[in-house]
PDB file of C-alpha atoms in Angstrom:
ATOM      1  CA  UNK E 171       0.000   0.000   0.000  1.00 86.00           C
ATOM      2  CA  UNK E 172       1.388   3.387  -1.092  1.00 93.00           C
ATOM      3  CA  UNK E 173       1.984   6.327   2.022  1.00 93.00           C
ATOM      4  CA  UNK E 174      -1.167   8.257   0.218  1.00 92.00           C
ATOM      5  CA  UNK E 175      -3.478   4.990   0.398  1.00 96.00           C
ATOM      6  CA  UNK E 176      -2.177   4.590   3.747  1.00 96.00           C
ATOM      7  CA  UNK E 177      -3.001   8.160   4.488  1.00 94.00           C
ATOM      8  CA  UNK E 178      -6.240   7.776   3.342  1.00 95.00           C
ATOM      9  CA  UNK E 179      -7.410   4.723   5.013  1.00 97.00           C
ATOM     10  CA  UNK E 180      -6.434   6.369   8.629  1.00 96.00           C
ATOM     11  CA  UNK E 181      -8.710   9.039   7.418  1.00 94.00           C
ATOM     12  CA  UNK E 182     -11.420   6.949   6.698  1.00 95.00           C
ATOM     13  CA  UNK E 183     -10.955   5.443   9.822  1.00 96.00           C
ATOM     14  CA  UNK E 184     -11.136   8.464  12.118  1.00 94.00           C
ATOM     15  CA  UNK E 185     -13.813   9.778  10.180  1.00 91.00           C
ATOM     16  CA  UNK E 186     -15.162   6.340  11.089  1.00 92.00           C
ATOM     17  CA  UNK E 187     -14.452   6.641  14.739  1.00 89.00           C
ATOM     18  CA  UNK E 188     -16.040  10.824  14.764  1.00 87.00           C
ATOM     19  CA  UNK E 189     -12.560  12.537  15.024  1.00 88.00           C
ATOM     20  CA  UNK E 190     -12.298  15.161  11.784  1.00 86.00           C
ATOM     21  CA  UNK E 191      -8.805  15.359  10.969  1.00 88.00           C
ATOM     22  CA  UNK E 192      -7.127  19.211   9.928  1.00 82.00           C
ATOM     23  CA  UNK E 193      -3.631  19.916   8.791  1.00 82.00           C
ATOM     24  CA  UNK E 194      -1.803  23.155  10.292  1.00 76.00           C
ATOM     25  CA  UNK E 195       1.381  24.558   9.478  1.00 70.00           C
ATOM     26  CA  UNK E 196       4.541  23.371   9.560  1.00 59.00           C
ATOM     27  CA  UNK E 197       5.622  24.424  12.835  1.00 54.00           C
ATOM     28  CA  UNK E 198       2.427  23.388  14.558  1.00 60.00           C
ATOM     29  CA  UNK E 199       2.700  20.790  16.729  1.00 61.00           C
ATOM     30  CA  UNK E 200       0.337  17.542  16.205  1.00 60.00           C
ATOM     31  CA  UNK E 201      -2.239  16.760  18.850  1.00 67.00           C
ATOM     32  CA  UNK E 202      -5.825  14.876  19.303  1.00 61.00           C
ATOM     33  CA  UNK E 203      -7.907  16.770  21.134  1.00 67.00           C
ATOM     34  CA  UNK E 204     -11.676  17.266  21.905  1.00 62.00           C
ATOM     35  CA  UNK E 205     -12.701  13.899  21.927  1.00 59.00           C
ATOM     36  CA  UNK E 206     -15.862  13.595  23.800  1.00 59.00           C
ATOM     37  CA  UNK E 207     -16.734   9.657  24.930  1.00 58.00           C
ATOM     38  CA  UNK E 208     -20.549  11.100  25.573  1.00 61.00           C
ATOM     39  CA  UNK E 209     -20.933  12.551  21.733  1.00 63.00           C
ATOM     40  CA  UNK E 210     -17.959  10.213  19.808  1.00 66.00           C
ATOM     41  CA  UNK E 211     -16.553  13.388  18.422  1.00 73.00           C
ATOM     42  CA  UNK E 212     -13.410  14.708  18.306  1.00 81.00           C
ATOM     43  CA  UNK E 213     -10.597  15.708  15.881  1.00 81.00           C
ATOM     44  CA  UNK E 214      -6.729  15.653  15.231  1.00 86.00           C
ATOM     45  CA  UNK E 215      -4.601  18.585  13.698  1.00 83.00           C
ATOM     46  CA  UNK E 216      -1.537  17.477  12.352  1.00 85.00           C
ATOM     47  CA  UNK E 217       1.575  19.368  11.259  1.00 81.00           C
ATOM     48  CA  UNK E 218       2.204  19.750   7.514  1.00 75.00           C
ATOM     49  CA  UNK E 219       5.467  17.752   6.159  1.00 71.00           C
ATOM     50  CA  UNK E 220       7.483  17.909   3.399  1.00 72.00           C
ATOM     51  CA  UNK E 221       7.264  14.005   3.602  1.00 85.00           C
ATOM     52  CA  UNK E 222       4.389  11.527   3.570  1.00 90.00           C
ATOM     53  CA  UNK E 223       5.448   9.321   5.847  1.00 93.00           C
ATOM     54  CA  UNK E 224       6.068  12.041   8.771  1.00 91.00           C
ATOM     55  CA  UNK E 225       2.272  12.422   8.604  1.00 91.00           C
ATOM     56  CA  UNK E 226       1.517   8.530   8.339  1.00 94.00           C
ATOM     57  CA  UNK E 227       3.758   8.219  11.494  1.00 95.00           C
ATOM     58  CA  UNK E 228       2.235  11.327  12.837  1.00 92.00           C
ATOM     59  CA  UNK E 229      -1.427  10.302  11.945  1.00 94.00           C
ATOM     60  CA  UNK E 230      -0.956   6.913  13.296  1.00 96.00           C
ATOM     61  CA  UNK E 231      -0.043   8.542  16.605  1.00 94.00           C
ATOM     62  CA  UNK E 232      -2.971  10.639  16.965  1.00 92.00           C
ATOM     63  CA  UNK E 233      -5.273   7.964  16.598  1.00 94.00           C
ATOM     64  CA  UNK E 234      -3.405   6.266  19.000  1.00 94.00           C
ATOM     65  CA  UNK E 235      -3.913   8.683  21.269  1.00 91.00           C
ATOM     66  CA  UNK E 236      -7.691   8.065  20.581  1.00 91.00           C
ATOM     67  CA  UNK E 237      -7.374   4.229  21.547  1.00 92.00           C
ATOM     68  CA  UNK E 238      -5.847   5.259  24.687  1.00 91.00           C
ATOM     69  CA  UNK E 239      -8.942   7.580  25.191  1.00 86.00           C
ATOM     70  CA  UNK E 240     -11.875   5.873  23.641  1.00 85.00           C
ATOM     71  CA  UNK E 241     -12.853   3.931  27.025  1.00 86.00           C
ATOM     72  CA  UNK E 242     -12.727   7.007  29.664  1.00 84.00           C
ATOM     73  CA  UNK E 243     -13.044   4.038  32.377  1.00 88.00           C
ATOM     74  CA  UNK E 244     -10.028   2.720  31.128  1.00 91.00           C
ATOM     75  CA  UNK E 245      -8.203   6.284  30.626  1.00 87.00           C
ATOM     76  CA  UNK E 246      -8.528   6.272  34.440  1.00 86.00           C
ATOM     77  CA  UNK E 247      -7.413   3.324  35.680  1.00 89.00           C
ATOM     78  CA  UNK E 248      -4.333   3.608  33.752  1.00 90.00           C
ATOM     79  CA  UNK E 249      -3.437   7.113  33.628  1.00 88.00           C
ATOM     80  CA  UNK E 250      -4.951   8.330  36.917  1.00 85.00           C
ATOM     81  CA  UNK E 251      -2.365  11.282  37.607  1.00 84.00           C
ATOM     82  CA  UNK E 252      -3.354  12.916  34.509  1.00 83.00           C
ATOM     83  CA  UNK E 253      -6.884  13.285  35.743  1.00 82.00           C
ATOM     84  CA  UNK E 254      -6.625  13.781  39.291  1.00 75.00           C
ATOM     85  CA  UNK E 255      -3.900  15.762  39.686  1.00 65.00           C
ATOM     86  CA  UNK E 256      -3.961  19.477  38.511  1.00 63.00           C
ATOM     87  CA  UNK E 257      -0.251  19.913  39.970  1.00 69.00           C
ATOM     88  CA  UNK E 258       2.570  18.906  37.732  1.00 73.00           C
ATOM     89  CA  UNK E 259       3.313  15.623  39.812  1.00 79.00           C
ATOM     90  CA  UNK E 260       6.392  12.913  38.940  1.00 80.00           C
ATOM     91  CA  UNK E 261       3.176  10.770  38.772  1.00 83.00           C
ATOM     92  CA  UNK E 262       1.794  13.280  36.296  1.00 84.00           C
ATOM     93  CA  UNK E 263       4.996  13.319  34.380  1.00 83.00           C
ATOM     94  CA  UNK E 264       5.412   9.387  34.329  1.00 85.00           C
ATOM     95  CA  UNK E 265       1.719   9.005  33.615  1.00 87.00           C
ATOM     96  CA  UNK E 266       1.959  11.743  30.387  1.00 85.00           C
ATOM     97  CA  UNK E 267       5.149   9.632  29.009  1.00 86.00           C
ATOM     98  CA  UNK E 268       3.106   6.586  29.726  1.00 92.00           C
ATOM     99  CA  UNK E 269       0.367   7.622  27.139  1.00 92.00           C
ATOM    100  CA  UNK E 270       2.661   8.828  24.585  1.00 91.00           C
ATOM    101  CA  UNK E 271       4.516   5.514  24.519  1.00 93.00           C
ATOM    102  CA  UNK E 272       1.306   3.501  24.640  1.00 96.00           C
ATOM    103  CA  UNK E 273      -0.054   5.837  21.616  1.00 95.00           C
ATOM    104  CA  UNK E 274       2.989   5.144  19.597  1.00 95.00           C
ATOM    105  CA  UNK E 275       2.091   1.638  20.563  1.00 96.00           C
ATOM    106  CA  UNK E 276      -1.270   1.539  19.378  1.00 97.00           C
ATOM    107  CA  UNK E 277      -0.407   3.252  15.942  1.00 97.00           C
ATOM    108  CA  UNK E 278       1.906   0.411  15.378  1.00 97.00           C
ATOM    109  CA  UNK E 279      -0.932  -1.794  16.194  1.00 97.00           C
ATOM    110  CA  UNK E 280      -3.254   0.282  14.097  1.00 97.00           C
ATOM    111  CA  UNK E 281      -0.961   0.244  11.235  1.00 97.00           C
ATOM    112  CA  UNK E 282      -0.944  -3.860  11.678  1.00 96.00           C
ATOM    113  CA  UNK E 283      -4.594  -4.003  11.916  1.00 96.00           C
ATOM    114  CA  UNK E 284      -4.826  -2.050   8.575  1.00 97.00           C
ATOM    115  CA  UNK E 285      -2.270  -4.126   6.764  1.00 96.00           C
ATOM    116  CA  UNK E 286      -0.483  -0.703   6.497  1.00 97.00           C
ATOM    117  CA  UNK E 287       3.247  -1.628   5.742  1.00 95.00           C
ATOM    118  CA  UNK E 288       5.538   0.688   7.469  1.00 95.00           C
ATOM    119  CA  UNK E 289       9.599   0.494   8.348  1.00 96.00           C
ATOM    120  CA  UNK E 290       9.134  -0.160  11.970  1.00 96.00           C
ATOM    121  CA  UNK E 291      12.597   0.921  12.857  1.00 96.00           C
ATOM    122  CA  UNK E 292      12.194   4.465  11.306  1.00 95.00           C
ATOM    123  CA  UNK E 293       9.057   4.098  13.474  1.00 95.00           C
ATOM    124  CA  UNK E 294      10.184   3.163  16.559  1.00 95.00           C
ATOM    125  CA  UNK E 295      13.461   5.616  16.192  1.00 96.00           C
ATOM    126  CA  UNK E 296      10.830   8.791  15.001  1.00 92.00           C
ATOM    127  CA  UNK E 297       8.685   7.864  17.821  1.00 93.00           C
ATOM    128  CA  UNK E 298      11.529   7.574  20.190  1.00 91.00           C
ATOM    129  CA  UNK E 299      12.535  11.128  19.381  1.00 89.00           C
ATOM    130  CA  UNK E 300       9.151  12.009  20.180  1.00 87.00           C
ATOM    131  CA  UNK E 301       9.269  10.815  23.603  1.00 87.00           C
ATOM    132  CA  UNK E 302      12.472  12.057  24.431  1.00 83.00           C
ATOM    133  CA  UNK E 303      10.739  15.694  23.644  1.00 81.00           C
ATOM    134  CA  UNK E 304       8.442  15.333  26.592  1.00 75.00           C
ATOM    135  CA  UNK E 305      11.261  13.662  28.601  1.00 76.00           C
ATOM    136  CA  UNK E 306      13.594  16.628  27.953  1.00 70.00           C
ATOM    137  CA  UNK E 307      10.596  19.040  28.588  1.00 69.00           C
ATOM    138  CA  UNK E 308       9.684  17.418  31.949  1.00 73.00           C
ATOM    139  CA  UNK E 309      13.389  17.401  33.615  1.00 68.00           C
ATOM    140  CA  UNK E 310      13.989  21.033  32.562  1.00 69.00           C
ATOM    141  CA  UNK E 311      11.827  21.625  35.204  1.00 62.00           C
ATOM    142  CA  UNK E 312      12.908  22.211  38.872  1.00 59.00           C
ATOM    143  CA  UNK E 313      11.093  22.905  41.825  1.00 47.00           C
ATOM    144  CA  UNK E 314      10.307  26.207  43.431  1.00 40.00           C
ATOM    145  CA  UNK E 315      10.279  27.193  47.188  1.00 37.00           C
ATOM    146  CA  UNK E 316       6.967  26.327  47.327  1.00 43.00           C
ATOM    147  CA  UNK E 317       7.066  22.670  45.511  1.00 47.00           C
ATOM    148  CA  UNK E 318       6.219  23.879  42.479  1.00 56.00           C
ATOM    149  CA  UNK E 319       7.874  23.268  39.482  1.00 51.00           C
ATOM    150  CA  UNK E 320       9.309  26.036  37.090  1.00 51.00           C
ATOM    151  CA  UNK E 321      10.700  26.015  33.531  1.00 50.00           C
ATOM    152  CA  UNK E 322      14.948  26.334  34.863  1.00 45.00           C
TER     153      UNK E 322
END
């Protein structure tokens, strides 16, 4: 399956599933948002690429961010820091990195399930990077007097 036809079956799928999908520009960042268990709606905005398969990878992310989030009950149990806490915990921190890598995950899984052929190395290594964004964003932080974190 070409990058386009694989393109265009996540599409179908999320329009499928209620999430509308939007590109942005270039320097956007990517991100599912919105998605409401109650109505099934939601969308994704995804960064524009000079290459395809940046915005397979990318797209196959988002949804998986929608797999992590399509059973709230589930969201929960497994990320519980990123719904109870409203202070910038370790647990929040370890639960947020928890949900990226299990999104990555389940757009590998995604692809599999969709006979999408993809170079799972270049996958793993793109997603990796990804990670190591939030990781790098989280430990620049450092606590205040007060136990709060601020950007160092």
């Amino acid at each position: 399956m070409s990058t386009d036809k694989a393109i265009q079956t996540l599409m179908q799928y999320a329009d499928g599933v209620g999430l509308d999908v939007h590109y942005g520009e270039e320097s956007e960042v990517n991100f599912f948002e919105g998605y409401n268990v109650k109505t099934q709606k939601g969308y994704i905005t995804l960064k524009k690429h000079r290459n395809n398969i940046l915005t397979l990878y990318d797209l196959l992310h988002e949804l998986g961010h929608y797999i992590c989030r399509k059973s709230w009950v589930e969201y929960k149990a497994k990320y519980p820091s990123l719904i109870h806490n409203n202070k910038r915990t370790h647990s929040y921190y370890i639960d947020a990195i928890r949900e990226e890598y299990d999104a990555w995950d389940n757009g590998l899984i995604l692809a599999q399930t969709h006979k999408i052929k993809i170079n799972k190395t270049h996958y793993r290594q793109y997603a990796a990077n990804a990670i190591y964004t939030y990781v790098h964003h989280f430990g620049s932080r450092k606590r205040t007097s007060r136990g709060k974190r601020t950007t160092r």
